[in-house]
Amino acid sequence: MNRIHKITDQCDDKVAAEGSSSSQGPNEIFYHEIAQLTKLRSRPHELLSKDMPGRSRLPVSTMKMLVGREGNYSGRGRFSSADSCHVLSRYLPVNGPCTVDQLDSRTYVSQFSDDGTLFVAGCQGSHIRIYNVDKGWKVKKDILAKSLRWTITDACLSPNQHYLVYASLSPVVHIVNIESAATESLANVTEIHDGLNFSGNDDDDDDFGIFSVKFSTDGRELVAASSDNSIYIYDLEANSCSLRVTAHKSDVNMVCFVDEAGHLLYSGSDDNRCKVWDRRCFISKGKAAGVLMGHLEGITFIDSRGDGRYFISNGKDQTTKLWDIRKMSSNAKDYTPKRRYSDWITDGWSAHPMQKH
């Protein structure tokens, strides 16, 4: 908003120099009114912007405005639209989005690596592309997935960024070596995509699918969220599932490790709840360490801050929430979730048709 304030100040100086607005042209009057209106609609409340008697200085510190809101300095107990505009103007990007690549099908997965140097995009049309951000978004790996059922539901880079694991609506997830010399990776044609079966059965289960899969911080385990209301832990060294937890009353859409220790897990489900799991005491207690309620619809995404205290969740109710697990409930009543929208449009779990080239 600094540019707007400069324009406004220039207009004010011009008005003072000329003495009256009668000598201004119609365009100058018009621009002056726009600048004044913008200033009024983006200027914070005077009681939030002053820390001492006298003229307030802009822009106002966001921390100062938050303290003022908590202390109810304005008497409203909340930010006005002008207060919110002033805060957002300091953090919203000023450069518009640009197109990096054009793919042939919908993209359901998009995520940066932990250090921000790589970007992963997973599409409905079997493709996963890994871009090198530091090299002008050059394609590092172009992967054609194996045994795709409907779409890529999740993908995750290993901590050392040498491997990628991807999941679909099937019981088998696949691991790809992204450090190989070839850019293109066709499943079991140019490169081997190792399959890991989470169902425990050799037969393909039509009713079982993996919605989320993540590496542990040491790269030795995978955690997966499934359509059978469960969470799975897969030991990569033993090449087998080491733990299965019946976690929710509906599909588990998201799961992740809490921190580097790997003892705690966060999960989110279509039963509208986020849960915290402690693997060290699960065998003795057999239930979640805590439950966090507040979403009105199913949970679609969870991300941990990595400090063992905070995480964010995104829901189908179009809200994003920040949680403090120190305030979680340990005795939430059990219930059967009811969906607000009962008629879902779906064409089943059939394999995605191959595209014609």
Coordinates of C-alpha atoms in Angstrom, one line a residue:
M1 CA 0.0 0.0 0.0
N2 CA 3.0 2.3 0.1
R3 CA 2.5 3.4 -3.5
I4 CA -1.1 4.3 -2.7
H5 CA 0.0 6.4 0.3
K6 CA 2.5 8.2 -1.9
I7 CA -0.1 9.0 -4.5
T8 CA -2.4 10.2 -1.8
D9 CA 0.2 12.5 -0.3
Q10 CA 1.0 13.9 -3.7
C11 CA -2.6 14.7 -4.2
D12 CA -2.9 16.3 -0.8
D13 CA 0.2 18.5 -1.5
K14 CA -1.2 19.5 -4.9
V15 CA -4.5 20.5 -3.4
A16 CA -2.8 22.6 -0.7
A17 CA -0.5 24.3 -3.3
E18 CA -3.3 25.2 -5.6
G19 CA -5.6 26.4 -2.8
S20 CA -8.8 24.9 -4.1
S21 CA -10.1 22.1 -6.3
S22 CA -11.7 24.5 -8.7
S23 CA -8.5 24.8 -10.7
Q24 CA -8.1 21.0 -11.1
G25 CA -9.2 19.2 -14.2
P26 CA -11.9 16.5 -14.1
N27 CA -9.3 13.7 -14.3
E28 CA -7.3 15.0 -11.4
I29 CA -10.4 15.3 -9.2
F30 CA -11.4 11.8 -10.2
Y31 CA -7.9 10.3 -9.3
H32 CA -7.9 12.3 -6.1
E33 CA -11.2 10.9 -5.0
I34 CA -10.1 7.3 -5.8
A35 CA -6.9 7.8 -3.7
Q36 CA -8.9 9.2 -0.8
L37 CA -11.4 6.4 -1.0
T38 CA -8.6 3.8 -1.1
K39 CA -7.0 5.4 1.9
L40 CA -10.2 5.3 4.0
R41 CA -10.9 1.7 3.1
S42 CA -7.4 0.5 3.9
R43 CA -6.4 2.7 6.9
P44 CA -6.5 0.9 10.2
H45 CA -8.6 2.1 13.1
E46 CA -6.9 5.1 14.8
L47 CA -7.0 3.3 18.2
L48 CA -5.1 0.4 16.7
S49 CA -2.5 2.5 15.0
K50 CA -1.5 4.8 17.8
D51 CA 0.8 3.7 20.6
M52 CA 1.3 7.3 22.0
P53 CA -0.5 10.6 21.7
G54 CA 0.1 12.4 18.4
R55 CA -0.1 11.5 14.7
S56 CA -0.1 7.8 13.8
R57 CA 2.5 6.5 11.4
L58 CA 1.7 4.1 8.5
P59 CA 2.1 1.3 7.9
V60 CA 1.2 0.0 11.4
S61 CA 3.0 -3.1 12.7
T62 CA 0.8 -6.2 12.4
M63 CA 1.8 -7.3 15.9
K64 CA 0.7 -3.9 17.3
M65 CA -2.7 -4.3 15.5
L66 CA -3.1 -7.9 16.9
V67 CA -2.4 -6.6 20.4
G68 CA -4.9 -3.9 19.9
R69 CA -7.5 -6.4 18.7
E70 CA -6.9 -8.7 21.7
G71 CA -7.2 -5.6 24.0
N72 CA -10.3 -4.5 22.2
Y73 CA -8.9 -1.0 21.7
S74 CA -11.4 -0.2 19.0
G75 CA -14.4 -1.4 21.0
R76 CA -15.5 -3.8 18.2
G77 CA -13.6 -6.9 19.4
R78 CA -12.5 -7.6 15.9
F79 CA -10.8 -6.2 12.8
S80 CA -12.9 -4.1 10.4
S81 CA -12.6 -4.7 6.7
A82 CA -10.2 -1.7 6.5
D83 CA -8.0 -3.2 9.3
S84 CA -7.9 -6.5 7.5
C85 CA -7.0 -4.8 4.2
H86 CA -4.1 -2.9 5.9
V87 CA -2.7 -6.2 7.3
L88 CA -3.1 -8.2 4.1
S89 CA -1.6 -5.5 1.9
R90 CA 1.8 -6.1 3.6
Y91 CA 1.8 -9.9 2.8
L92 CA -0.1 -10.5 -0.4
P93 CA 2.2 -11.1 -3.4
V94 CA 2.5 -8.2 -5.8
N95 CA 3.5 -10.1 -8.9
G96 CA 0.7 -12.1 -10.5
P97 CA 0.9 -15.9 -11.2
C98 CA 2.7 -17.2 -14.2
T99 CA 2.2 -20.5 -16.1
V100 CA 5.1 -23.0 -15.6
D101 CA 3.7 -25.9 -17.5
Q102 CA 0.6 -27.1 -19.3
L103 CA -0.5 -30.6 -18.6
D104 CA -3.0 -32.8 -20.3
S105 CA -5.2 -33.7 -17.3
R106 CA -6.3 -32.3 -13.9
T107 CA -3.6 -31.9 -11.2
Y108 CA -4.6 -33.3 -7.9
V109 CA -1.2 -33.2 -6.1
S110 CA 1.1 -30.3 -5.8
Q111 CA 3.8 -29.7 -3.2
F112 CA 7.3 -28.3 -2.6
S113 CA 10.1 -30.2 -1.1
D114 CA 11.1 -29.2 2.4
D115 CA 13.9 -27.0 1.2
G116 CA 11.8 -25.5 -1.7
T117 CA 14.2 -26.6 -4.4
L118 CA 11.9 -29.2 -6.0
F119 CA 8.2 -29.1 -6.8
V120 CA 6.0 -32.2 -7.4
A121 CA 2.8 -32.2 -9.5
G122 CA 0.7 -35.4 -9.8
C123 CA -2.0 -35.6 -12.4
Q124 CA -5.1 -37.7 -13.2
G125 CA -3.6 -38.8 -16.5
S126 CA -0.9 -41.0 -14.8
H127 CA 1.8 -38.3 -15.0
I128 CA 4.0 -37.1 -12.1
R129 CA 6.4 -34.3 -12.9
I130 CA 9.2 -33.1 -10.6
Y131 CA 10.5 -29.6 -11.3
N132 CA 13.8 -28.1 -10.3
V133 CA 12.8 -24.7 -9.0
D134 CA 16.4 -23.4 -8.8
K135 CA 16.9 -24.2 -12.5
G136 CA 14.0 -22.2 -13.9
W137 CA 11.4 -24.9 -13.2
K138 CA 13.2 -27.4 -15.5
V139 CA 11.6 -30.9 -15.5
K140 CA 13.9 -33.1 -13.4
K141 CA 11.8 -36.2 -13.7
D142 CA 8.8 -37.1 -15.8
I143 CA 7.1 -40.2 -14.3
L144 CA 4.4 -42.3 -15.9
A145 CA 2.7 -44.0 -12.9
K146 CA 1.9 -47.7 -12.7
S147 CA -1.5 -49.3 -11.8
L148 CA -3.3 -46.0 -11.6
R149 CA -6.8 -46.1 -10.3
W150 CA -8.7 -42.8 -11.1
T151 CA -5.9 -40.4 -10.1
I152 CA -2.7 -39.9 -8.2
T153 CA -3.9 -39.3 -4.6
D154 CA -0.6 -38.3 -3.0
A155 CA 3.1 -38.2 -3.5
C156 CA 6.0 -37.5 -1.2
L157 CA 9.7 -37.1 -1.5
S158 CA 12.1 -38.9 0.8
P159 CA 14.1 -36.8 3.3
N160 CA 17.2 -37.1 1.1
Q161 CA 15.2 -36.3 -2.0
H162 CA 16.5 -39.4 -3.8
Y163 CA 13.1 -41.2 -3.9
L164 CA 9.5 -40.5 -4.5
V165 CA 6.6 -42.5 -3.2
Y166 CA 3.2 -42.1 -4.9
A167 CA -0.3 -43.5 -4.1
S168 CA -3.5 -44.1 -6.0
L169 CA -6.9 -45.5 -5.0
S170 CA -5.4 -48.9 -4.8
P171 CA -3.7 -50.9 -2.0
V172 CA -0.3 -50.7 -3.6
V173 CA 2.0 -47.6 -3.5
H174 CA 5.1 -47.3 -5.6
I175 CA 8.6 -45.9 -5.0
V176 CA 10.7 -44.3 -7.8
N177 CA 14.4 -43.4 -7.8
I178 CA 14.4 -39.8 -9.0
E179 CA 18.2 -39.5 -9.0
S180 CA 18.6 -41.9 -12.0
A181 CA 20.2 -40.4 -15.1
A182 CA 17.1 -40.7 -17.3
T183 CA 14.5 -37.8 -17.2
E184 CA 11.6 -40.1 -18.3
S185 CA 10.5 -42.9 -16.0
L186 CA 8.0 -45.3 -17.4
A187 CA 6.8 -47.7 -14.8
N188 CA 8.6 -51.1 -15.2
V189 CA 9.5 -50.2 -18.8
T190 CA 12.5 -47.8 -18.5
E191 CA 12.7 -48.0 -14.7
I192 CA 11.4 -50.2 -11.9
H193 CA 8.7 -48.8 -9.7
D194 CA 8.8 -50.9 -6.6
G195 CA 5.3 -51.8 -5.3
L196 CA 4.4 -51.9 -1.6
N197 CA 1.2 -53.7 -0.7
F198 CA -0.7 -52.2 2.3
S199 CA -3.7 -54.5 2.2
G200 CA -1.8 -57.7 3.1
N201 CA -3.4 -59.6 0.3
D202 CA -1.8 -60.6 -3.0
D203 CA -5.2 -60.0 -4.8
D204 CA -6.0 -56.5 -5.8
D205 CA -8.8 -55.2 -3.5
D206 CA -11.3 -53.1 -5.4
D207 CA -12.6 -51.5 -2.2
F208 CA -9.3 -50.4 -0.8
G209 CA -7.4 -47.3 -1.6
I210 CA -4.6 -45.1 -0.3
F211 CA -5.5 -41.4 0.1
S212 CA -2.2 -40.2 1.7
V213 CA 1.3 -41.5 2.1
K214 CA 4.3 -39.8 3.8
F215 CA 7.9 -40.7 4.6
S216 CA 9.1 -40.6 8.2
T217 CA 11.9 -38.0 8.9
D218 CA 14.5 -40.8 8.9
G219 CA 13.2 -42.3 5.7
R220 CA 12.8 -45.8 7.2
E221 CA 9.0 -45.9 7.4
L222 CA 5.9 -44.8 5.5
V223 CA 2.6 -43.8 7.0
A224 CA -0.5 -44.2 4.9
A225 CA -4.2 -43.2 5.3
S226 CA -6.7 -45.5 3.7
S227 CA -10.3 -45.9 2.6
D228 CA -10.9 -48.6 5.3
N229 CA -10.9 -46.0 8.0
S230 CA -7.4 -47.0 9.1
I231 CA -3.8 -45.7 9.4
Y232 CA -0.9 -48.0 8.3
I233 CA 2.8 -47.9 9.1
Y234 CA 5.1 -49.6 6.6
D235 CA 8.6 -50.7 7.6
L236 CA 10.8 -50.2 4.5
E237 CA 13.7 -52.3 5.8
A238 CA 11.4 -55.2 6.7
N239 CA 9.3 -54.7 3.6
S240 CA 6.1 -55.2 5.5
C241 CA 3.3 -53.4 7.4
S242 CA 4.3 -53.0 11.1
L243 CA 1.2 -51.4 12.4
R244 CA -2.5 -50.9 11.5
V245 CA -4.8 -48.6 13.4
T246 CA -8.5 -48.5 13.0
A247 CA -8.5 -44.7 13.4
H248 CA -11.8 -43.1 12.3
K249 CA -15.4 -43.7 11.5
S250 CA -14.9 -42.8 7.8
D251 CA -12.3 -42.5 5.1
V252 CA -8.9 -41.3 6.5
N253 CA -7.9 -38.6 4.0
M254 CA -4.7 -37.4 5.5
V255 CA -1.9 -38.6 7.9
C256 CA 1.5 -37.4 8.7
F257 CA 4.3 -37.7 11.3
V258 CA 4.3 -35.0 13.9
D259 CA 8.1 -34.5 14.4
E260 CA 11.5 -36.0 13.9
A261 CA 11.0 -38.6 16.7
G262 CA 8.3 -40.4 14.7
H263 CA 6.3 -41.4 17.8
L264 CA 3.3 -39.1 17.2
L265 CA 0.9 -39.0 14.2
Y266 CA -1.8 -36.6 13.0
S267 CA -4.7 -37.9 11.1
G268 CA -7.8 -36.3 9.4
S269 CA -10.9 -38.0 8.2
D270 CA -14.3 -37.6 6.6
D271 CA -15.8 -37.9 10.1
N272 CA -14.8 -34.3 10.5
R273 CA -12.2 -35.0 13.2
C274 CA -8.5 -34.6 13.6
K275 CA -6.8 -37.1 15.9
V276 CA -3.4 -37.4 17.5
W277 CA -1.8 -40.8 17.9
D278 CA 1.0 -41.9 20.1
R279 CA 2.6 -45.2 18.9
R280 CA 4.3 -45.8 22.2
C281 CA 1.1 -46.3 24.1
F282 CA -1.3 -47.5 21.4
I283 CA -0.9 -51.2 22.1
S284 CA -1.9 -50.6 25.8
K285 CA -4.6 -48.1 25.3
G286 CA -5.8 -48.9 21.8
K287 CA -7.2 -45.4 21.2
A288 CA -6.1 -41.9 20.1
A289 CA -4.1 -39.7 22.4
G290 CA -6.4 -36.9 21.6
V291 CA -9.2 -35.6 19.4
L292 CA -9.6 -32.1 17.9
M293 CA -13.1 -31.1 16.7
G294 CA -14.2 -28.0 14.9
H295 CA -14.6 -28.8 11.2
L296 CA -18.1 -29.1 9.8
E297 CA -17.0 -31.3 6.9
G298 CA -14.3 -33.8 6.2
I299 CA -10.6 -33.1 6.6
T300 CA -8.7 -32.9 3.3
F301 CA -5.2 -31.9 4.4
I302 CA -3.0 -31.7 7.5
D303 CA 0.5 -30.3 7.8
S304 CA 2.6 -30.3 11.0
R305 CA 4.8 -27.5 12.1
G306 CA 7.3 -30.1 13.3
D307 CA 7.5 -28.8 16.9
G308 CA 5.1 -31.4 18.4
R309 CA 2.5 -28.7 19.3
Y310 CA 0.9 -27.0 16.2
F311 CA -0.5 -28.2 12.9
I312 CA -2.9 -26.8 10.3
S313 CA -5.9 -28.6 8.7
N314 CA -8.0 -27.9 5.7
G315 CA -11.6 -29.1 5.4
K316 CA -14.4 -29.5 2.9
D317 CA -16.2 -26.8 4.9
Q318 CA -13.8 -24.3 3.2
T319 CA -12.0 -23.5 6.4
T320 CA -8.3 -23.8 7.4
K321 CA -7.7 -24.2 11.1
L322 CA -4.6 -23.9 13.3
W323 CA -4.5 -26.4 16.2
D324 CA -2.6 -26.5 19.5
I325 CA -2.6 -30.2 20.6
R326 CA -2.1 -29.1 24.2
K327 CA -5.8 -28.2 24.1
M328 CA -7.0 -31.5 22.5
S329 CA -9.8 -33.6 24.1
S330 CA -9.0 -37.0 25.3
N331 CA -12.6 -38.1 26.1
A332 CA -14.6 -37.0 23.0
K333 CA -17.9 -38.9 22.6
D334 CA -18.1 -41.4 19.8
Y335 CA -20.6 -40.7 17.0
T336 CA -21.5 -41.6 13.5
P337 CA -20.8 -38.7 11.1
K338 CA -23.5 -37.4 8.8
R339 CA -22.6 -35.8 5.5
R340 CA -24.3 -32.6 4.6
Y341 CA -24.2 -33.6 1.0
S342 CA -25.4 -37.1 0.5
D343 CA -25.5 -37.4 -3.3
W344 CA -21.9 -37.6 -4.4
I345 CA -21.2 -37.8 -8.1
T346 CA -18.7 -40.5 -8.8
D347 CA -17.9 -43.0 -11.5
G348 CA -16.6 -45.6 -9.1
W349 CA -13.1 -47.0 -8.6
S350 CA -12.4 -48.1 -12.1
A351 CA -9.0 -47.6 -13.7
H352 CA -8.4 -44.3 -15.4
P353 CA -8.7 -44.8 -19.2
M354 CA -5.4 -44.4 -21.1
Q355 CA -5.3 -41.2 -23.1
K356 CA -4.8 -41.5 -26.8
H357 CA -1.8 -39.7 -28.3

